[in-house]
Tab-separated table of C-alpha atoms and ligand atoms in Angstrom:
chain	number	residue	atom	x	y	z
A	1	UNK	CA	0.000	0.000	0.000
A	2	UNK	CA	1.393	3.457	-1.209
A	3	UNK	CA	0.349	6.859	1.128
A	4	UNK	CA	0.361	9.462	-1.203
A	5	UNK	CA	-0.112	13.217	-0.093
A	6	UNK	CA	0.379	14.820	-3.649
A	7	UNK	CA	-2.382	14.842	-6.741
A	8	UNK	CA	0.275	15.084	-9.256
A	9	UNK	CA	1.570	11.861	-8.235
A	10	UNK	CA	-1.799	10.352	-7.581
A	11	UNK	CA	-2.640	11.408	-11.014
A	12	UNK	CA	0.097	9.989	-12.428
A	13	UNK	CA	-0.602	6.692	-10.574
A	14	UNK	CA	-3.903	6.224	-12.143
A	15	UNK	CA	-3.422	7.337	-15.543
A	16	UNK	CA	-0.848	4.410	-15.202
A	17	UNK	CA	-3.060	1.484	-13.738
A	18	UNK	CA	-5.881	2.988	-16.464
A	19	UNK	CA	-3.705	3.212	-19.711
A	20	UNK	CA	-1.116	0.713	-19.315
A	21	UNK	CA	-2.071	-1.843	-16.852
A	22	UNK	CA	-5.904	-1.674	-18.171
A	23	UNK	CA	-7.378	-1.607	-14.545
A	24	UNK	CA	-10.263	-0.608	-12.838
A	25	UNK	CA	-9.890	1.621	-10.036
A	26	UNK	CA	-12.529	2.105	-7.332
A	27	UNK	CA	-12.649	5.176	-5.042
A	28	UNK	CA	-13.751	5.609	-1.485
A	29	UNK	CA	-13.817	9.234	-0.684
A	30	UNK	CA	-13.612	9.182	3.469
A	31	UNK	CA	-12.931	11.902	6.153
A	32	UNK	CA	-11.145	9.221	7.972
A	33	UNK	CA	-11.308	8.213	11.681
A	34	UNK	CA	-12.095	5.166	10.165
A	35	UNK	CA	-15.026	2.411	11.203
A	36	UNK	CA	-16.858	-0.487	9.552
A	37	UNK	CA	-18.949	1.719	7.570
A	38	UNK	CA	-16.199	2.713	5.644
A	39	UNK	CA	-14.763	-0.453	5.692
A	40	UNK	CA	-18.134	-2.031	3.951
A	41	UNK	CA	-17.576	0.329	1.086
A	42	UNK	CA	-14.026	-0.520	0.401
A	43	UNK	CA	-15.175	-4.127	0.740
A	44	UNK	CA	-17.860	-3.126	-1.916
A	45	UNK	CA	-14.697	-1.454	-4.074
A	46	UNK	CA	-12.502	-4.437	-3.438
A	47	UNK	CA	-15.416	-6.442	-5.098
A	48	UNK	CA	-15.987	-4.664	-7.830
A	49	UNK	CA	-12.692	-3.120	-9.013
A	50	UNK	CA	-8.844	-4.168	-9.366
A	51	UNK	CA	-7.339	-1.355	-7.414
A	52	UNK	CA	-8.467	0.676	-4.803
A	53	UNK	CA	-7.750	4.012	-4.107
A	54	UNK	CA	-8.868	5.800	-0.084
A	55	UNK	CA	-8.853	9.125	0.204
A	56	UNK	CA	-8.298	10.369	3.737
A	57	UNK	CA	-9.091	14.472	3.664
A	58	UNK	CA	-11.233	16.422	6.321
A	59	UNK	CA	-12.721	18.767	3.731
A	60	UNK	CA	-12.577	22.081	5.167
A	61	UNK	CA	-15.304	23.753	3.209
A	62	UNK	CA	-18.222	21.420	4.014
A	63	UNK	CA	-17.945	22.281	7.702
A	64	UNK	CA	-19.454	25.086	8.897
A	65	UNK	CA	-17.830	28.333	11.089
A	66	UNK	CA	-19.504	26.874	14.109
A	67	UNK	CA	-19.362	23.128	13.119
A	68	UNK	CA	-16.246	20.712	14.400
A	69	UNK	CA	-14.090	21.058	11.896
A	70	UNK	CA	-10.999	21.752	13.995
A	71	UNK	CA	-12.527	19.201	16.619
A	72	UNK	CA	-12.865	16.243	14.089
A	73	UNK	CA	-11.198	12.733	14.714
A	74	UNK	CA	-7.358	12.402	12.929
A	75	UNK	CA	-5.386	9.421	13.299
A	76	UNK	CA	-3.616	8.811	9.945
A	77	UNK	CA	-1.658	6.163	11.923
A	78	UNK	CA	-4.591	4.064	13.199
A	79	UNK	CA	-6.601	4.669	9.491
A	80	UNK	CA	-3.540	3.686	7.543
A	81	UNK	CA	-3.032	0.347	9.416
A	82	UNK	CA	-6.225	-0.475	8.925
A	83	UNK	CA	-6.677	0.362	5.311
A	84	UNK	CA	-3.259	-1.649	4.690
A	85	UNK	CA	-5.484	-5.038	6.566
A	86	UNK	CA	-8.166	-4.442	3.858
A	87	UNK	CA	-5.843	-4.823	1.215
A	88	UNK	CA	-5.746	-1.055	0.497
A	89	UNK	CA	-3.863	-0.122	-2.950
A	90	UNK	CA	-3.634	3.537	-2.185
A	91	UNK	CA	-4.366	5.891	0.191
A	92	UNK	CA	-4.704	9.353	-1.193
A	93	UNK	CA	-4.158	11.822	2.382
A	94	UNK	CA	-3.146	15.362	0.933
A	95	UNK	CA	-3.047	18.601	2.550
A	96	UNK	CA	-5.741	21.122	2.468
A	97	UNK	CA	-2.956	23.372	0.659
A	98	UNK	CA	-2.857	20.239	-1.969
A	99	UNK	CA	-6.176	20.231	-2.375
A	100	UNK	CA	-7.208	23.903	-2.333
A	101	UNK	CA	-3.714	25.868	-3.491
A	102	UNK	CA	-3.675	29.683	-2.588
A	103	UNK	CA	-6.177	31.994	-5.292
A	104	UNK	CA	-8.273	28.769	-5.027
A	105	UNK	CA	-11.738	30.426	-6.606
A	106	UNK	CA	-13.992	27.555	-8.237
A	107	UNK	CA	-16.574	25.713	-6.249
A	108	UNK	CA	-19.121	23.080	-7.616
A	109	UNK	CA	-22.891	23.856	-6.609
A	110	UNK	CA	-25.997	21.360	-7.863
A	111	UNK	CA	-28.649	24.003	-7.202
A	112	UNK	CA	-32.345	22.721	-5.675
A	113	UNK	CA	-31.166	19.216	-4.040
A	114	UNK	CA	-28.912	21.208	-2.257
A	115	UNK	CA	-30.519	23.571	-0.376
A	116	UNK	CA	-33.079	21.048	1.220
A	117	UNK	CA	-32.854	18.979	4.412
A	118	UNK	CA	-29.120	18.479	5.406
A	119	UNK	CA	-28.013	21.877	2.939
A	120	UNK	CA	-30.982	23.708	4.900
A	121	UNK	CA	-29.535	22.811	8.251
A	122	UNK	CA	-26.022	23.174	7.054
A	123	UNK	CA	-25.523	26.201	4.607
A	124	UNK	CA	-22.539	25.664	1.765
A	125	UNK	CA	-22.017	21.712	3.097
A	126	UNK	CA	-23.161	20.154	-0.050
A	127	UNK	CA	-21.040	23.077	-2.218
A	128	UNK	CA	-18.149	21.955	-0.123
A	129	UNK	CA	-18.668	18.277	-0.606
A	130	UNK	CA	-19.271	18.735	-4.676
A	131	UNK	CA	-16.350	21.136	-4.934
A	132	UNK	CA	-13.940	18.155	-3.118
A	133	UNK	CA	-15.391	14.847	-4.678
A	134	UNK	CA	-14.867	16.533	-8.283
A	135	UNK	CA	-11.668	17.247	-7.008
A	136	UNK	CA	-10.803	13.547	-6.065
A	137	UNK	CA	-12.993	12.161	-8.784
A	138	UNK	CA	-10.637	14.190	-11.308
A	139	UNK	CA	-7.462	13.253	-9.934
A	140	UNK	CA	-8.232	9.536	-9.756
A	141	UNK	CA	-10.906	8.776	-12.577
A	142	UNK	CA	-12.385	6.185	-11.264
A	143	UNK	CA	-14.230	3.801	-12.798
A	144	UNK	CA	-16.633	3.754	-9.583
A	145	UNK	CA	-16.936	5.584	-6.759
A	146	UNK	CA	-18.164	4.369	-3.213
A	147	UNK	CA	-20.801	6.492	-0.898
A	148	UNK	CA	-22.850	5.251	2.330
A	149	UNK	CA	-26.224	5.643	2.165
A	150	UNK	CA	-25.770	7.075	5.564
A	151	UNK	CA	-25.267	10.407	4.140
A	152	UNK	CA	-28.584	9.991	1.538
A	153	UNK	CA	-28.697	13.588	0.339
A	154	UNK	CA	-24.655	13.715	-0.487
A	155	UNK	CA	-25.177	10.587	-1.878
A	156	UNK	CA	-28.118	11.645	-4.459
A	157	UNK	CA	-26.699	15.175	-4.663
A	158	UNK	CA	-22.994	13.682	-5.900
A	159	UNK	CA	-24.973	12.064	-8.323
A	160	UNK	CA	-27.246	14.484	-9.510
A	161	UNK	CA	-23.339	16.742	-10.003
A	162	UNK	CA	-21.901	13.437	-12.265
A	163	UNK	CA	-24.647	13.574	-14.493
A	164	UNK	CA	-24.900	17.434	-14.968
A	165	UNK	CA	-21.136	17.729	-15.504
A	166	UNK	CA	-20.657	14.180	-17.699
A	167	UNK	CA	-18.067	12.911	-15.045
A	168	UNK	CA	-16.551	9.237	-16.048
A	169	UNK	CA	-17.583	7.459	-13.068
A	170	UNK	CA	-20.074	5.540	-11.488
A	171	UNK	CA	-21.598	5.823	-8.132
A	172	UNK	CA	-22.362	2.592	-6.096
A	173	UNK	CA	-24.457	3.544	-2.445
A	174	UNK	CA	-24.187	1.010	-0.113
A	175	UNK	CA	-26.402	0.472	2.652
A	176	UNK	CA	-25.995	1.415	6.428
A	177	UNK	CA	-23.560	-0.058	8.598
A	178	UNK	CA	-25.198	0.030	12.269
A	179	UNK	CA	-23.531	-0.930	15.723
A	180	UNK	CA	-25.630	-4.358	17.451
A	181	UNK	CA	-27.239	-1.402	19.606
A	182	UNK	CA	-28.855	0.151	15.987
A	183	UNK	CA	-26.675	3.288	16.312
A	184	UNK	CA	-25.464	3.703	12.466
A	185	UNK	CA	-21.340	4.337	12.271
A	186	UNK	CA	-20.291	7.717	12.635
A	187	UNK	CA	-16.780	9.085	13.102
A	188	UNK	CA	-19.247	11.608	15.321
A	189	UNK	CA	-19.902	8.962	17.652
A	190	UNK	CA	-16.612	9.232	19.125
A	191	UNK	CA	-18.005	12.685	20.796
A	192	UNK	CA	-21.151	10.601	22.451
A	193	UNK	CA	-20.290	9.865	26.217
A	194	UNK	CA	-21.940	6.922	27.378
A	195	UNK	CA	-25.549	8.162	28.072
A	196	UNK	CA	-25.662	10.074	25.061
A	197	UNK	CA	-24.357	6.740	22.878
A	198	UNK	CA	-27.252	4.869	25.050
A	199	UNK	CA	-29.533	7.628	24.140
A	200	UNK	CA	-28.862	7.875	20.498
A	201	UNK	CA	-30.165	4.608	19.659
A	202	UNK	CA	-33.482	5.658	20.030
A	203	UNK	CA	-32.666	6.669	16.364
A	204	UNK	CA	-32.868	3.852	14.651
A	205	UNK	CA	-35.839	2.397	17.210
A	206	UNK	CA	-37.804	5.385	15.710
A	207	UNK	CA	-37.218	4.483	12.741
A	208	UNK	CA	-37.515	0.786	12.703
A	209	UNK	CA	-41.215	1.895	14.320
A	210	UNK	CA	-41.756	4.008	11.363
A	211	UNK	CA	-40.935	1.159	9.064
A	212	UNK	CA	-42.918	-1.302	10.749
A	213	UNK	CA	-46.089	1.146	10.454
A	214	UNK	CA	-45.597	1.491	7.172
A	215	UNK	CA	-45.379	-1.785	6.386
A	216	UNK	CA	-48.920	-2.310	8.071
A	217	UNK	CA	-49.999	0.199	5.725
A	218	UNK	CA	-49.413	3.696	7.139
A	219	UNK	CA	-48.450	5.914	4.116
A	220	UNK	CA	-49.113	9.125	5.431
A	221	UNK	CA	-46.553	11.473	6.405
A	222	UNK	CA	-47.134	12.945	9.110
A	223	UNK	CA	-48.365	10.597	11.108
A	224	UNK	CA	-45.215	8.482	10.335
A	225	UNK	CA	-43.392	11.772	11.220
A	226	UNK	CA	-45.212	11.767	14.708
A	227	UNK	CA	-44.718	8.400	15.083
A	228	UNK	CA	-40.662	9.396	14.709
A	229	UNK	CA	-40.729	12.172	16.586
A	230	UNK	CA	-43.045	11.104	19.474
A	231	UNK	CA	-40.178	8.319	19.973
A	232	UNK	CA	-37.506	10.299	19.994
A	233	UNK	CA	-38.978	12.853	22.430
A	234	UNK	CA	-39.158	9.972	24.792
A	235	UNK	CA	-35.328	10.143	25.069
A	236	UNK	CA	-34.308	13.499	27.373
A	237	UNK	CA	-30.779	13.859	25.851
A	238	UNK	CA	-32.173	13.884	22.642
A	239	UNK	CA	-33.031	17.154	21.066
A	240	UNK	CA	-34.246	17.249	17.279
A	241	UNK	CA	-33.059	19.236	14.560
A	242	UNK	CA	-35.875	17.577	11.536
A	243	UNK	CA	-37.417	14.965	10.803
A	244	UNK	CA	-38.301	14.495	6.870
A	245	UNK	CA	-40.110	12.849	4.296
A	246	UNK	CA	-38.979	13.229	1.038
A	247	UNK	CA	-38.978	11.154	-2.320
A	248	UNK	CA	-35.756	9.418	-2.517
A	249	UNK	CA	-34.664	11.128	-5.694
A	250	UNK	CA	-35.843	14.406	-5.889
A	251	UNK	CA	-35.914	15.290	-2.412
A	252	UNK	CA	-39.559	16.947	-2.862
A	253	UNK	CA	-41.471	16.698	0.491
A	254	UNK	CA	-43.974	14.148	0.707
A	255	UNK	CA	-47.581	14.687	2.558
A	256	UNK	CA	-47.799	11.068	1.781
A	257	UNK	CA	-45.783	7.545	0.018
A	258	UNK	CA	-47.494	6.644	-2.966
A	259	UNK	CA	-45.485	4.525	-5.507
A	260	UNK	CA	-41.951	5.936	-5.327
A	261	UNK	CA	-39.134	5.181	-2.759
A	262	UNK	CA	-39.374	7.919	0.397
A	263	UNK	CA	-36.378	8.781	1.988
A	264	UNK	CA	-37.272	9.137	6.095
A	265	UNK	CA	-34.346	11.034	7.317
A	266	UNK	CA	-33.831	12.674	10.499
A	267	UNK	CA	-30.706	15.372	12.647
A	268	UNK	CA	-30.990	14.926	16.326
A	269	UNK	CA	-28.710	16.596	18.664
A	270	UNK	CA	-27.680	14.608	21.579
A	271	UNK	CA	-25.352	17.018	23.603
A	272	UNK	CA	-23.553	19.173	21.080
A	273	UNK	CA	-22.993	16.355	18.545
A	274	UNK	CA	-25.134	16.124	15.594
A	275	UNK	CA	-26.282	12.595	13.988
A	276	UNK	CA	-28.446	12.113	11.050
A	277	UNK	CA	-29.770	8.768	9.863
A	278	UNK	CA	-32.445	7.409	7.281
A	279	UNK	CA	-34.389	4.477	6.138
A	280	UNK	CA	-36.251	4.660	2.474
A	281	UNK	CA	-39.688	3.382	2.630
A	282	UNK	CA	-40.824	1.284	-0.494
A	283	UNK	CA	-38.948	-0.188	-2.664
A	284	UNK	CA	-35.578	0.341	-1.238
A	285	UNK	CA	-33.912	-2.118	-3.437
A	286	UNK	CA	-34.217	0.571	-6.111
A	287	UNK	CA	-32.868	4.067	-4.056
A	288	UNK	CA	-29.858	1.844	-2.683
A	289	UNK	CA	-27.750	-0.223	-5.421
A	290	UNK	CA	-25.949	-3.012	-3.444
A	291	UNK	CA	-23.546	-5.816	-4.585
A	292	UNK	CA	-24.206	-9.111	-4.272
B	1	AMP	P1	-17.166	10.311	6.123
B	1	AMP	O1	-15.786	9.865	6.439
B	1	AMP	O2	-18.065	10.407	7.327
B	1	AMP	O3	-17.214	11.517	5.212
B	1	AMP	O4	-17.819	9.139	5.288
B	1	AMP	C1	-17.204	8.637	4.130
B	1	AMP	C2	-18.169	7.725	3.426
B	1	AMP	O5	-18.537	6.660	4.294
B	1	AMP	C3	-19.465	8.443	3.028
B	1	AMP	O6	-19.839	7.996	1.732
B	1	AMP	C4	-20.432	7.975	4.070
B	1	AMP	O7	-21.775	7.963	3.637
B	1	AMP	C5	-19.937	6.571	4.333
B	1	AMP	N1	-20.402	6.127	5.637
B	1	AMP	C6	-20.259	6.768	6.824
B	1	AMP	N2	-20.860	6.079	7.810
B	1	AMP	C7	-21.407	4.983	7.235
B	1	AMP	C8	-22.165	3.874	7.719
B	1	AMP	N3	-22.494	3.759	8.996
B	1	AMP	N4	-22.555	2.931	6.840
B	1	AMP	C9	-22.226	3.044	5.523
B	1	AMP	N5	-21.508	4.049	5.005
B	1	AMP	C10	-21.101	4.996	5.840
């Protein structure tokens, strides 16, 4: 496994392994602070591609001024010995100068998808998060690139920006990796304390309720909202930021599921950390493309 900190040399590494060696590459764009739900995409990569390229970079312009970009979880160490057990081909960890040279002036904005739910709660995020996986997705080419469907909206958004702007690569979402307590993975969870990590899996209980209502044939949406929020409300450390239905491709708020997926996806504050999570509500099997 090769750690490389510089795009020129990353780009040189792929137009290699592309032209001459006629491989596929498969990217897994990651903040680091590593857990299994990163590790079940580059599984997914590992699958489906000949080399695989991780890119370790906290992205400083999808944070916020108030948000924890300084605070978030580095260990390059503990992230690189994993990635090098998984069979890693590169890891791609460059600087923010690397990435965003001084007179850096060109940012990446899909317009609409973004301003909704997560861009709503979290203004310039999703411009941030275009601006750096068109970076990465330009200095690698990948044939495919990996996202969780943890993070839904980037996921549909980052698509939405590789149609508009004709980028060679394919995006593969793969479903939610959750703890045995529910709680999805989150390099965030590492700010829980114990009562708040007991706390937040009321989460995923609210929304395992909402599925299970659905299922029974509640389509409406807001009493499956209730049903969400009511169960969350239950939980005093818990303190909610939204709670959303929305079709699972255009994002358009639902009053109630007819015959399209629904993306259910919530923000709660527990403390002064911030989880989101999501189910989709019929059909899921189209809104989330897994590998066999
Ligand atoms: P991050 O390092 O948090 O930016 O996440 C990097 C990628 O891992 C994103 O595509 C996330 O959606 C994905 N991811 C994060 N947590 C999970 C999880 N629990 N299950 C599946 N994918 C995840």
């Amino acid at each position: 496994m090769e750690i490389i900190n510089r795009r020129k040399r990353m780009m040189s590494v792929a137009r290699r392994l592309r032209r001459e060696e006629n491989r596929t590459i498969g990217l897994v764009p990651t903040m680091g602070a590593l857990h299994e739900g990163h590790l079940s995409l580059i599984h997914g990569a590992r699958a489906l591609c000949d080399v695989v390229v991780v890119s370790v970079f906290v992205n400083p312009t999808q944070f916020g001024p108030n948000e924890d970009f300084a605070a978030y979880p580095r260990d390059l160490t503990r992230d690189s010995a994993l990635l090098a057990e998984y069979n890693v081909d590169y890891v791609l960890a460059p600087t923010s100068e690397e990435i965003y040279p001084p007179g850096f002036s060109t940012y990446v904005t899909v317009e609409g998808l973004s301003d909704k739910l997560e861009g709503a709660a979290r203004p310039g995020h999703f411009r941030g998060v275009c601006t750096v996986v068109s970076i990465l997705l330009n200095i690698v080419r990948p044939n495919f690139a990996f996202f969780g469907q943890k993070d839904a909206q980037q996921s549909i958004v980052i698509k939405q920006m590789v149609r508009d702007l004709g980028l060679d690569a394919e995006i593969v979402v793969l479903p939610i990796v959750r703890e045995e307590s529910g709680l999805a993975m989150s390099s965030r969870n590492a700010y829980l304390d114990d009562p708040e990590r007991r706390a937040a899996t009321v989460l995923n209980r609210a929304l395992s309720q909402a599925r299970a209502a659905y299922d029974e044939g509640e389509h409406n949406a807001a009493r499956l909202l209730e049903l969400v929020r009511s169960t969350i409300e239950t939980e005093s450390l818990a303190r909610i930021d939204y709670v959303s239905l929305n079709d699972a491709e255009t994002l358009a708020k639902l009053d109630k599921i007819g015959d399209r997926p629904a993306l259910l996806s919530l923000a709660v504050f527990f403390g002064k950390t911030r989880l989101i999570d999501n189910i989709v509500l019929g059909s899921e099997r189209n809104a989330v493309s897994a590998i066999a």
